[in-house]
CSV table of C-alpha atoms in Angstrom, one decimal:
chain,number,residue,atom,x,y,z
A,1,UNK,CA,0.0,0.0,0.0
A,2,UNK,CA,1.5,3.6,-0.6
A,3,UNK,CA,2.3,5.7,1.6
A,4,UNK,CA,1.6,8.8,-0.3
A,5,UNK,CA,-1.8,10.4,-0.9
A,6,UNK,CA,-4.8,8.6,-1.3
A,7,UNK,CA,-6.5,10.0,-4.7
A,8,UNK,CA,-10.0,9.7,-5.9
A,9,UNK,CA,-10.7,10.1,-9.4
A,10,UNK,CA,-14.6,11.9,-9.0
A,11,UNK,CA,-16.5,10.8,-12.1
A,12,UNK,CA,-13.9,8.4,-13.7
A,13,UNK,CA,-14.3,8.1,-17.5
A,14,UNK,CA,-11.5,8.4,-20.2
A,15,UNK,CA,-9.9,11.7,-18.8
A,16,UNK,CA,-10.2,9.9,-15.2
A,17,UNK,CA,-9.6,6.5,-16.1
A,18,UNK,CA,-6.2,7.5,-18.0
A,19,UNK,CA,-5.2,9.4,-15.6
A,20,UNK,CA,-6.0,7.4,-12.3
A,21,UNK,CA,-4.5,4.5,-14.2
A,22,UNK,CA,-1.3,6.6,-14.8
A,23,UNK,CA,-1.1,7.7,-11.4
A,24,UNK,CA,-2.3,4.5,-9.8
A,25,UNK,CA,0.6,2.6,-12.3
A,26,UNK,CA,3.4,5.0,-10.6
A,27,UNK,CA,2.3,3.4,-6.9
A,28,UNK,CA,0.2,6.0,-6.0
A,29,UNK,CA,-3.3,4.6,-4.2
A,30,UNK,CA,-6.3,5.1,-6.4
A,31,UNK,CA,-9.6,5.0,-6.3
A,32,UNK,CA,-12.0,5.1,-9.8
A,33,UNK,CA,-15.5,6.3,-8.2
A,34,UNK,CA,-17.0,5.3,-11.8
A,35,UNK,CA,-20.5,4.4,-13.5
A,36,UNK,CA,-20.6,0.2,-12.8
A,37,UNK,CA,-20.5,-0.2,-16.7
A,38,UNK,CA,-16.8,1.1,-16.6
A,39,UNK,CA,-16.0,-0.8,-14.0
A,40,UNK,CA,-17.4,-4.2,-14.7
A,41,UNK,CA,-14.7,-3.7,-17.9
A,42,UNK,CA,-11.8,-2.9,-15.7
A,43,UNK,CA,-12.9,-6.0,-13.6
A,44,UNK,CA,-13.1,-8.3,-16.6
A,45,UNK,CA,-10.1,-6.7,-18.7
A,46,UNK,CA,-8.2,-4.8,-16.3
A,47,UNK,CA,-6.9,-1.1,-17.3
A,48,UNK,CA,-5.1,-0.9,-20.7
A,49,UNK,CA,-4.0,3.0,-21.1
A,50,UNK,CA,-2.1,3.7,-24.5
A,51,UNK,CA,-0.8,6.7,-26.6
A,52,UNK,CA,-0.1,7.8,-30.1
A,53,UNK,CA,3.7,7.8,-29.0
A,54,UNK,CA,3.4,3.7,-28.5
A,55,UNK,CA,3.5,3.8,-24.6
A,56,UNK,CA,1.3,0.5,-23.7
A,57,UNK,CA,0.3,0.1,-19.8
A,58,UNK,CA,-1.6,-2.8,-18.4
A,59,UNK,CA,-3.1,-2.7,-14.5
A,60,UNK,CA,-4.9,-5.4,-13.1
A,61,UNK,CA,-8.1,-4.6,-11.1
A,62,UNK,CA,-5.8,-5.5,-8.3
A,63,UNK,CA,-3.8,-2.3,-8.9
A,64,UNK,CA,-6.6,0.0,-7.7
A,65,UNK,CA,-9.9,0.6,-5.9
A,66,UNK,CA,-13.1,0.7,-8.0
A,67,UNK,CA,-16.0,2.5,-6.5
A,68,UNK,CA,-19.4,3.3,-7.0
A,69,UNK,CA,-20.4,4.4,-3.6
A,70,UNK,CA,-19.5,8.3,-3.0
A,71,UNK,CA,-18.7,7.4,0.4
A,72,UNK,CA,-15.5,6.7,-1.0
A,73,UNK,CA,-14.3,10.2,-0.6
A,74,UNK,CA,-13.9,10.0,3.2
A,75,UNK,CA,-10.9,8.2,2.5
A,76,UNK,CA,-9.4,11.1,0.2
A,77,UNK,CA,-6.5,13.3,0.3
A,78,UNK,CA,-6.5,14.6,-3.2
A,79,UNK,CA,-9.8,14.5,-5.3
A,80,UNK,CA,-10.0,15.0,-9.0
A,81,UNK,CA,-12.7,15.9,-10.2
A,82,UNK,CA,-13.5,14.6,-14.0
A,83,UNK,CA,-17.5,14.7,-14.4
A,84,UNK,CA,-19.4,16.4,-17.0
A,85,UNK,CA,-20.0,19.9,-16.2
A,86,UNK,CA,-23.7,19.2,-16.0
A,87,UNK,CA,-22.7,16.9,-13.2
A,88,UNK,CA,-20.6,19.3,-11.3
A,89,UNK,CA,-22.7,20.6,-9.1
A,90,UNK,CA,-24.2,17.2,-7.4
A,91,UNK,CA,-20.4,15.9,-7.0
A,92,UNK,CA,-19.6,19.1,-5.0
A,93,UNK,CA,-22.5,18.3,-2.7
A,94,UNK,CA,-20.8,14.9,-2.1
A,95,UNK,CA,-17.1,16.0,-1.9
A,96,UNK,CA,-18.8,18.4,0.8
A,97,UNK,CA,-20.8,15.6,2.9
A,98,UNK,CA,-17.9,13.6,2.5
A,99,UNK,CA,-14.2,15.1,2.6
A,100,UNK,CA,-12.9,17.3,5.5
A,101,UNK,CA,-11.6,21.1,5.2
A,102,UNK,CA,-8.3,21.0,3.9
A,103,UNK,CA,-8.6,18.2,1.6
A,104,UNK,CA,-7.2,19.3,-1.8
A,105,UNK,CA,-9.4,19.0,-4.9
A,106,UNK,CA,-8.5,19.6,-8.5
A,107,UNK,CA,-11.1,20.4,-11.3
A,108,UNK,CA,-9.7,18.7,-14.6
A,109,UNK,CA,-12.7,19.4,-16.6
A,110,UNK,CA,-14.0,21.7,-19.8
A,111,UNK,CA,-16.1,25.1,-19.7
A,112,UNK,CA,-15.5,27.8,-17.3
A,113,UNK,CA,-17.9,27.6,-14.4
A,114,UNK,CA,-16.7,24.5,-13.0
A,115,UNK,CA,-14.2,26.1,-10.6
A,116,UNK,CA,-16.8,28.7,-9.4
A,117,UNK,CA,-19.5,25.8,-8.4
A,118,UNK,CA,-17.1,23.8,-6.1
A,119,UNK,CA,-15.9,26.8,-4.6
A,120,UNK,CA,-19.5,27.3,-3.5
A,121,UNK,CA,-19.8,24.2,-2.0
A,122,UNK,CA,-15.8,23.3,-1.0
A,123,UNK,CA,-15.0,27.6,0.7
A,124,UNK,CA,-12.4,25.7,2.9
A,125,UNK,CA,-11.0,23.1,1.1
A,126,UNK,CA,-7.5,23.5,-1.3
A,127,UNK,CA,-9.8,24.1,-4.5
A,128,UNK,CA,-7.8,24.3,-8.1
A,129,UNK,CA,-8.5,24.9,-11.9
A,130,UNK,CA,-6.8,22.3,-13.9
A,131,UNK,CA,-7.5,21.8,-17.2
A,132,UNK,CA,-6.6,18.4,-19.8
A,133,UNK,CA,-5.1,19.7,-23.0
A,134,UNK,CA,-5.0,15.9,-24.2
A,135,UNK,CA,-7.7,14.1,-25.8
A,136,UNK,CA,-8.7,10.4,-24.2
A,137,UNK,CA,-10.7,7.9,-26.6
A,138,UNK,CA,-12.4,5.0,-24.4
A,139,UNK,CA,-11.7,1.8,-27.1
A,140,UNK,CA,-13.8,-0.5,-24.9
A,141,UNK,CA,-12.8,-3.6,-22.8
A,142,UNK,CA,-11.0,-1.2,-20.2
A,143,UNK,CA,-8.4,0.5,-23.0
A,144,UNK,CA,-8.3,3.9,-23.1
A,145,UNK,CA,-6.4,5.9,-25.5
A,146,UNK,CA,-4.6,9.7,-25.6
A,147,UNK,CA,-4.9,10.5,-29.0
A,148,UNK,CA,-3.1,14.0,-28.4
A,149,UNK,CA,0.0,15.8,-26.4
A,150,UNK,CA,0.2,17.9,-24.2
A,151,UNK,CA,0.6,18.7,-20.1
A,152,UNK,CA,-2.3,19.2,-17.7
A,153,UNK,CA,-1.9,22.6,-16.1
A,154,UNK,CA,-3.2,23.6,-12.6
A,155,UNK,CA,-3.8,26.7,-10.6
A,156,UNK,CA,-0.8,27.4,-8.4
A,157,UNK,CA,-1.3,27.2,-4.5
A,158,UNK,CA,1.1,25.6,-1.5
A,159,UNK,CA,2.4,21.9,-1.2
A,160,UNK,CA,3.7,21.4,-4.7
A,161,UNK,CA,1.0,19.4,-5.6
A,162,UNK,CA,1.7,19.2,-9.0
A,163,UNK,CA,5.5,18.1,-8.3
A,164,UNK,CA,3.4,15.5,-6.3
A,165,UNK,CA,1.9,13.8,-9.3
A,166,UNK,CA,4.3,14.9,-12.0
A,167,UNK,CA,5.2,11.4,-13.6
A,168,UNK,CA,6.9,11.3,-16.9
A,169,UNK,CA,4.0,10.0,-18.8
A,170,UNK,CA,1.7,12.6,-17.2
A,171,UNK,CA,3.7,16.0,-16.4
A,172,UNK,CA,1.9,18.2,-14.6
A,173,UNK,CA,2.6,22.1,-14.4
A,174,UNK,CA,1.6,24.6,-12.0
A,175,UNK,CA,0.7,28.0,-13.5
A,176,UNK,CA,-0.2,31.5,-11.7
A,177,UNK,CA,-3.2,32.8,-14.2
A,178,UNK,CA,-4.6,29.0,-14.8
A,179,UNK,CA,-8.1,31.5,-15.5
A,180,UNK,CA,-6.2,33.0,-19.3
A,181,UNK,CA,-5.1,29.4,-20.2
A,182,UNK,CA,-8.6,27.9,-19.0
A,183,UNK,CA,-9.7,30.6,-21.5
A,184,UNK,CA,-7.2,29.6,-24.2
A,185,UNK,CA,-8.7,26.1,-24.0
A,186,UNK,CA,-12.4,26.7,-24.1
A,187,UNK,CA,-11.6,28.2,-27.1
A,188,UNK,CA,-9.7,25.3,-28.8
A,189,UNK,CA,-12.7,23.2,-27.2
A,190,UNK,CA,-15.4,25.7,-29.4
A,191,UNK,CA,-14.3,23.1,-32.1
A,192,UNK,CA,-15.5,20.2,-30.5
A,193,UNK,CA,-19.2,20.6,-31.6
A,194,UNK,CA,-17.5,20.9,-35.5
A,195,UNK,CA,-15.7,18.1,-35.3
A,196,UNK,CA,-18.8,16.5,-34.0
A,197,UNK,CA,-20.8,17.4,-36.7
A,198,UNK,CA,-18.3,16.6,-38.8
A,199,UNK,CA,-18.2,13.5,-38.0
A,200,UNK,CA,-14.7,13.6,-39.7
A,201,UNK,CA,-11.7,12.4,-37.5
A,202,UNK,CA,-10.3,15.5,-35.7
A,203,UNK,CA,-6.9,15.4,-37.8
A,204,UNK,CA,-8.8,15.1,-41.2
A,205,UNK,CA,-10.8,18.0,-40.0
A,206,UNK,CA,-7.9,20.4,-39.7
A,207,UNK,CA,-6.9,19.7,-42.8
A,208,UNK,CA,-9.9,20.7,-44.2
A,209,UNK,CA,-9.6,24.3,-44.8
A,210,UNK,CA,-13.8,24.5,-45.3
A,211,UNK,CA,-13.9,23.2,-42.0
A,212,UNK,CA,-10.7,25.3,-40.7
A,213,UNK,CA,-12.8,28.7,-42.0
A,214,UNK,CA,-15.6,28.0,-40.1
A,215,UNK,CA,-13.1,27.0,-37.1
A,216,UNK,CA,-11.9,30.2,-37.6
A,217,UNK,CA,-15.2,32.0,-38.0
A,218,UNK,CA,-16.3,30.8,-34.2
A,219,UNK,CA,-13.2,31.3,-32.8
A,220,UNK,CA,-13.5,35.5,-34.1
A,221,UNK,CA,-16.5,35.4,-33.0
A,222,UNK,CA,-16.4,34.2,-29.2
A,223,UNK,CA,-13.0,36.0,-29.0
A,224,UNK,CA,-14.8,39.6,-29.7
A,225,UNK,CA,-17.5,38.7,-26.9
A,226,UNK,CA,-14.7,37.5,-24.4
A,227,UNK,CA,-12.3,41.3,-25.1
A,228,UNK,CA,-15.8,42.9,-24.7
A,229,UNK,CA,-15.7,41.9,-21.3
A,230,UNK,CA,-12.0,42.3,-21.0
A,231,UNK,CA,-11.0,38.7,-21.2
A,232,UNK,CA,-7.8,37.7,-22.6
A,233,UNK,CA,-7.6,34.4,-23.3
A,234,UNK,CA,-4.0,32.7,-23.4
A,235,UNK,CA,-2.7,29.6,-24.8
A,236,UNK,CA,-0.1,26.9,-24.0
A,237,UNK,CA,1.4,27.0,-27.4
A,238,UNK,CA,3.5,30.3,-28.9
A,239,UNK,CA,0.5,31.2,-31.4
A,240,UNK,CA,-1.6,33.9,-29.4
A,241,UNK,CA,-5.2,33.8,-29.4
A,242,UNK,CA,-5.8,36.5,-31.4
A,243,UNK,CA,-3.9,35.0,-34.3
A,244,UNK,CA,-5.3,31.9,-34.2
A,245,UNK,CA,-8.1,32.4,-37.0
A,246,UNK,CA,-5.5,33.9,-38.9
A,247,UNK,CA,-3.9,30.5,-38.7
A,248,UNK,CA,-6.6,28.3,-39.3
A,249,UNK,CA,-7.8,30.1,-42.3
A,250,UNK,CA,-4.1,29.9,-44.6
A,251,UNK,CA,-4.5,27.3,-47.3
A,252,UNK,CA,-3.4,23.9,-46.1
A,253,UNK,CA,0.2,23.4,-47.0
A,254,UNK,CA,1.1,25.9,-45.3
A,255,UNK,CA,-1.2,25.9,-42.3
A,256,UNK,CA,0.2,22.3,-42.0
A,257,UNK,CA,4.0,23.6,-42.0
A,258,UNK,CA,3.0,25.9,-39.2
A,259,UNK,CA,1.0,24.6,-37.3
A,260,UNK,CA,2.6,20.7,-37.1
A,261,UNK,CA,2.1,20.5,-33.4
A,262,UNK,CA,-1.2,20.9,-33.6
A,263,UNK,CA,-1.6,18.0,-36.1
A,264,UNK,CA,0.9,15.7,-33.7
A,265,UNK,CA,-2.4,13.5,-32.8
A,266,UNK,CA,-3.9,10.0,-34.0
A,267,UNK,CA,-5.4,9.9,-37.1
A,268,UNK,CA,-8.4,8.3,-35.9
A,269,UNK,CA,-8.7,10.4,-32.7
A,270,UNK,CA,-12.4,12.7,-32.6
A,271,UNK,CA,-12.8,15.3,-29.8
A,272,UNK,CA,-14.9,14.4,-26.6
A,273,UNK,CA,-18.3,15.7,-27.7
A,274,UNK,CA,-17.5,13.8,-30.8
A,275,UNK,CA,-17.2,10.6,-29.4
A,276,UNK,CA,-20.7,11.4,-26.7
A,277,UNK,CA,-22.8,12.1,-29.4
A,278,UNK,CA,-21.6,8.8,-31.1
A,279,UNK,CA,-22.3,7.1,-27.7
A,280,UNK,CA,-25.9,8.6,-28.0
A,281,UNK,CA,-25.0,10.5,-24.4
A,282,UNK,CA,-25.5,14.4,-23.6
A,283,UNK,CA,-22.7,16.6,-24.6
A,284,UNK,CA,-21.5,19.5,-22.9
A,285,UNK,CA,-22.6,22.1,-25.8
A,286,UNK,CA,-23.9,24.0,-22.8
A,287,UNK,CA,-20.8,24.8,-21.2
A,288,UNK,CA,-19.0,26.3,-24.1
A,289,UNK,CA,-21.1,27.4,-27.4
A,290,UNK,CA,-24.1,28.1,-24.8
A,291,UNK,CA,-21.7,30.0,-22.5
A,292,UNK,CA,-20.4,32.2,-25.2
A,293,UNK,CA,-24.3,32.5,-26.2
A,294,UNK,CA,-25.4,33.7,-22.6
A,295,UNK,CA,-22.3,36.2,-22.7
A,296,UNK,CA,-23.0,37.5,-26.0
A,297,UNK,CA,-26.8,38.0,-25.4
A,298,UNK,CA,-25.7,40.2,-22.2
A,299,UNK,CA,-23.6,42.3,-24.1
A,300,UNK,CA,-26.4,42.6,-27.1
A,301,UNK,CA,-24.2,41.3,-29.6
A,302,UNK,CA,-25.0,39.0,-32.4
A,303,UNK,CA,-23.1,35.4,-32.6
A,304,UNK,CA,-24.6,33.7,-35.6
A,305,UNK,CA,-22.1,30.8,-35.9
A,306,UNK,CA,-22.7,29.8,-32.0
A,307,UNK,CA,-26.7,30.0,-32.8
A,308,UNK,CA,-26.0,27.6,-35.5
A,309,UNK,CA,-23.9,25.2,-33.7
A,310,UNK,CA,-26.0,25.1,-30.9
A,311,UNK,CA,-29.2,24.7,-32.9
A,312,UNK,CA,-27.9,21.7,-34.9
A,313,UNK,CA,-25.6,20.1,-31.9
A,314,UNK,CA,-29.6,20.2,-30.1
A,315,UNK,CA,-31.1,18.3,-33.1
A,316,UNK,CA,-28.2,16.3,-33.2
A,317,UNK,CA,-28.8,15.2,-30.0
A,318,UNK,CA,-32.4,14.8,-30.3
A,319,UNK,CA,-32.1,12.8,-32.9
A,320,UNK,CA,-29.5,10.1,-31.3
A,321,UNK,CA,-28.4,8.6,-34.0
A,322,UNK,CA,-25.0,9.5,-33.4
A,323,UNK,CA,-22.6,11.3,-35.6
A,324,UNK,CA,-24.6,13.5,-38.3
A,325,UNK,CA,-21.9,13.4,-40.8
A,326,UNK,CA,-22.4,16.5,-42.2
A,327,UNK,CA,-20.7,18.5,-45.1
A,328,UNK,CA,-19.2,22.3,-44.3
A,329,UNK,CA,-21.8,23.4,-46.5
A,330,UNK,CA,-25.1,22.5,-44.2
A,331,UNK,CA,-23.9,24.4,-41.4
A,332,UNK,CA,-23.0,27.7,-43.7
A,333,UNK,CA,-26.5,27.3,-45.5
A,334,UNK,CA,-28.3,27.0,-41.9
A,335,UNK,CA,-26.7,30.0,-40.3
A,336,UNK,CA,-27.2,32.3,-43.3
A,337,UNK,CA,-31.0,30.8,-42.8
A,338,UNK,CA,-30.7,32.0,-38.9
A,339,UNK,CA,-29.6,35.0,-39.9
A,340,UNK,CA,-32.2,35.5,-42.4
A,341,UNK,CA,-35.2,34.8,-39.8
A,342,UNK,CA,-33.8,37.1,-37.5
A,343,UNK,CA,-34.3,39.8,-40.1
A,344,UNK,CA,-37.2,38.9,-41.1
């Protein structure tokens, strides 16, 4: 048994799973509090984790604690909290009834109210933004897969925590405005209901450059509404935000030259809304296009390419029939009909 800290993973799926498993692999004690499906796989197959480099890790069920119960969390030092953002606000109730001040809890999730919900419910615990700049594809029978690079970032604070966990399949950074980078990445994650849509794999996307306009075209647009209110995003990788469309809208050979790290991922690998929508399960459209939406509509500005996103991401999902496959072309022809109704 370690004698380090004792980790729960709060709503282990791919992210959680990958990165329990990593941690839980090191020596580190473990504990998946995960939906019974996921864990009658790790039971039955144990915990494969993979990468696009060729790393290949196999934990028995041995290896860690699976849990269903939230009672589990009396036993944590370190929580980290993986659910959907829809989900966010019932596991801060149980981190609450279950965890004592002090205990240190980590927020590893997309859109940018997560942080602000614990905090209601956690006022005296060690509370930090995190956020996963990796995609994790769940390939069934335990495996899980990071299709992409990257470090996880967290908000800096006392005890080193991320030297804690650093390992050197999984480096972790602490950083002092985690708030500009958690910006940087909602952005990036504003493409996650394209790809979606798409139903293209992520890499064949982005090279694309009908797809990459329209990238481009959402990314303009949510990055007027976030300087409006004095926002400025920043990113992990030397492109600033405000370039970015620039970028993504240079024909492909040379938007390839450019920007090669951000092709550096599997050529199979689709973003996490991507792969929800495929599993007919609810996506979290609302924490990112519908946040930019809420903002914009505050301000009085128009956002025609997050209407469109999220009016076709909500028949998408209405539909459940999983990926919609559909060409550049639909989404341009229904936001010019959005934009037409509003006229009228």
């Amino acid at each position: 048994m370690s004698d380090g800290p004792r980790i729960v993973v709060a709503g282990a799926g791919a992210i959680g799973c990958f990165i329990g498993g990593l941690l839980a692999g090191a020596g580190h004690s473990v504990t998946l509090l995960a939906r019974p499906r996921i864990q009658a796989e790790i039971r039955t197959h144990g915990l494969t984790l993979t990468d696009f480099g060729g790393m290949a890790r196999n934990l028995s069920s041995d290896e860690l604690t699976l849990a269903s119960d939230e009672t589990c969390l009396r036993d944590a030092d370190i929580v980290l909290v993986t659910v959907k953002s829809g989900d966010t606000e019932n596991m801060a109730r149980q981190i609450a009834r279950h965890t004592p001040q002090g205990v240190q809890v980590i927020s590893l999730q997309n859109g940018m109210g997560n942080r602000a919900i614990l905090a209601q419910h956690l006022p005296q615990h060690d509370l930090r933004a995190g956020l996963v700049p990796f995609n994790v594809v769940a390939m069934g029978q335990g495996c899980y897969h990071r299709a992409s690079s990257g470090d996880l970032v967290i908000e800096g604070g006392p005890a080193d925590l991320a030297a804690r966990l650093s390992l050197p399949q999984l480096r972790m950074i602490e950083h002092a405005d985690i708030t500009a980078l958690q910006w940087g990445k909602f952005l990036m994650n504003l493409n996650n209901a394209l790809n979606a849509l798409s139903g293209l794999p992520l890499q064949a996307q982005l090279r694309d450059r009908a797809w990459r306009q329209l990238m481009a075209d959402q990314w303009a647009e949510a990055l007027s509404v976030l300087r409006a209110e004095k926002i400025r995003p920043a990113m992990t990788t030397p492109i600033p935000a405000r370039l970015v469309p620039a970028l993504l809208r240079l024909p492909t050979p040379l938007f390839t030259r450019i920007a090669s790290a951000m092709l550096q991922i599997d050529p199979q690998a689709r973003t996490s809304m991507a792969q929800d929508l495929a599993a007919r399960r609810p996506t979290e459209i609302d924490a990112l296009q519908g946040e930019v939406q809420r903002r914009a509509q505050a301000l009085g500005r128009a956002t025609p390419v997050t209407d469109m996103v999220l009016r076709v991401m909500g028949w998408a999902e209405l539909a459940g029939e999983g990926l919609p496959h559909l060409p550049v072309t639909a989404l341009r022809t229904e936001m010019a009909a959005g934009q037409d109704q509003q006229k009228g």
